[in-house]
Amino acid sequence: MTTRDKNSWILWAGLLVLFWGVWGAFSSQPSDRYGYPNEMIYVIWAFTMLVPCTIALRRGRFDRRPIAAVYGLAAGLTGAGGQLLLFQALSNGPAYLIFPVVSLSPVITVLMAVALLRERIGKLAVAGVIAALVAIVLLSIPAGAGGSVATGSWPALAVLVCVAWGSQAFFMRKAALAGVNDATTFGWMTLSGLLLVPVAVLIMGGLPDAPWQAPALTAGTQILNAVGALFLVMALSRGKASVVAPITNALAPVLTIVLSLLIYRTLPTIWATVGIVLALGGSTLMVYADEKRGDAAGPTEPSAAGP
């Protein structure tokens, strides 16, 4: 594998940040404008996954090996299942405490990648990872956080979401190292999301009454989320999970904040401002360290064929 091939993850991570950053700026519109339930947004997201999935499978061979199904379903169910758990946590807990806990999911990814995949990262990259992780937490603190803290199951649910989403990135990387191509992994992820649609409908207690603009707006925003998920698979098949996960989770909210500033004239909080600086600095360190490492870092790893 050439240095250029190894660094191709930067392109896909950049596209992921672009799509998820734009999605983040508009994702709340269906709920804000029409009171659309989060569970229904999940349902529509699950079906929008079919669009990039179809495109990917047309360009890539579907891997029928059991190992592909195991890692693909693991990545899909931890991602989609974590989303449904998040809805339950938010129903009885404060968002300003839940989101900082959930935002630590890249810590899980980094620990699993270093311990189980034997990924090695240099001192510069370690500093970048730490800066990015701190930035993720700061960027997830909502404005005006405070008030009474509700009791209930939300702390355990928030931790479960954190572990689930951190594990998802690990399973994506594990699939790539097993030689599973991107299209196959994303195909199983799409199937996983669709399998949990009945659970989301059950949580809602049935389909809601809403004007046509609500599902249309939801589909328009969630397609960005779905395409971004495909770019995440592609980035993780080419780059280290211990680097890709912190970078993408730190930079996507930065773009969302910048867009919110331009569109909604919403100024970032002091915490978000510090988080932006740390996210940019930490990501720069990690990319620089990866470029500097080149072919010399670690043994050559198999690369999954892209869609």
mmCIF file with all atom_site columns, N, CA and C in Angstrom, residues 14 16 33 167 214 223 239 257 267:
data_model
loop_
_atom_site.group_PDB
_atom_site.id
_atom_site.type_symbol
_atom_site.label_atom_id
_atom_site.label_alt_id
_atom_site.label_comp_id
_atom_site.label_asym_id
_atom_site.label_entity_id
_atom_site.label_seq_id
_atom_site.pdbx_PDB_ins_code
_atom_site.Cartn_x
_atom_site.Cartn_y
_atom_site.Cartn_z
_atom_site.occupancy
_atom_site.B_iso_or_equiv
_atom_site.pdbx_formal_charge
_atom_site.auth_seq_id
_atom_site.auth_comp_id
_atom_site.auth_asym_id
_atom_site.auth_atom_id
_atom_site.pdbx_PDB_model_num
ATOM 1  N N  . GLY A 1 14  ? -12.998 14.023 5.227  1.00 0.00 ? 14  GLY A N  1
ATOM 2  C CA . GLY A 1 14  ? -13.378 15.402 4.922  1.00 0.00 ? 14  GLY A CA 1
ATOM 3  C C  . GLY A 1 14  ? -14.792 15.494 4.368  1.00 0.00 ? 14  GLY A C  1
ATOM 4  N N  . LEU A 1 16  ? -17.129 13.320 4.944  1.00 0.00 ? 16  LEU A N  1
ATOM 5  C CA . LEU A 1 16  ? -17.997 12.989 6.076  1.00 0.00 ? 16  LEU A CA 1
ATOM 6  C C  . LEU A 1 16  ? -18.263 14.229 6.927  1.00 0.00 ? 16  LEU A C  1
ATOM 7  N N  . ARG A 1 33  ? -40.035 22.841 13.594 1.00 0.00 ? 33  ARG A N  1
ATOM 8  C CA . ARG A 1 33  ? -41.109 23.419 12.784 1.00 0.00 ? 33  ARG A CA 1
ATOM 9  C C  . ARG A 1 33  ? -42.440 22.691 12.946 1.00 0.00 ? 33  ARG A C  1
ATOM 10 N N  . SER A 1 167 ? -18.179 1.381  19.807 1.00 0.00 ? 167 SER A N  1
ATOM 11 C CA . SER A 1 167 ? -17.961 0.039  19.265 1.00 0.00 ? 167 SER A CA 1
ATOM 12 C C  . SER A 1 167 ? -18.263 -0.024 17.780 1.00 0.00 ? 167 SER A C  1
ATOM 13 N N  . ALA A 1 214 ? -43.274 17.783 6.883  1.00 0.00 ? 214 ALA A N  1
ATOM 14 C CA . ALA A 1 214 ? -42.437 17.199 7.938  1.00 0.00 ? 214 ALA A CA 1
ATOM 15 C C  . ALA A 1 214 ? -41.625 16.013 7.422  1.00 0.00 ? 214 ALA A C  1
ATOM 16 N N  . ILE A 1 223 ? -30.894 12.365 4.340  1.00 0.00 ? 223 ILE A N  1
ATOM 17 C CA . ILE A 1 223 ? -30.082 11.798 3.262  1.00 0.00 ? 223 ILE A CA 1
ATOM 18 C C  . ILE A 1 223 ? -28.633 12.230 3.411  1.00 0.00 ? 223 ILE A C  1
ATOM 19 N N  . GLY A 1 239 ? -8.211  4.345  7.059  1.00 0.00 ? 239 GLY A N  1
ATOM 20 C CA . GLY A 1 239 ? -7.435  5.001  8.102  1.00 0.00 ? 239 GLY A CA 1
ATOM 21 C C  . GLY A 1 239 ? -7.623  4.346  9.449  1.00 0.00 ? 239 GLY A C  1
ATOM 22 N N  . ILE A 1 257 ? -21.628 24.464 13.795 1.00 0.00 ? 257 ILE A N  1
ATOM 23 C CA . ILE A 1 257 ? -21.649 25.739 14.522 1.00 0.00 ? 257 ILE A CA 1
ATOM 24 C C  . ILE A 1 257 ? -21.412 26.907 13.574 1.00 0.00 ? 257 ILE A C  1
ATOM 25 N N  . LEU A 1 267 ? -24.593 32.762 17.961 1.00 0.00 ? 267 LEU A N  1
ATOM 26 C CA . LEU A 1 267 ? -23.201 32.816 18.399 1.00 0.00 ? 267 LEU A CA 1
ATOM 27 C C  . LEU A 1 267 ? -22.857 31.591 19.241 1.00 0.00 ? 267 LEU A C  1
#
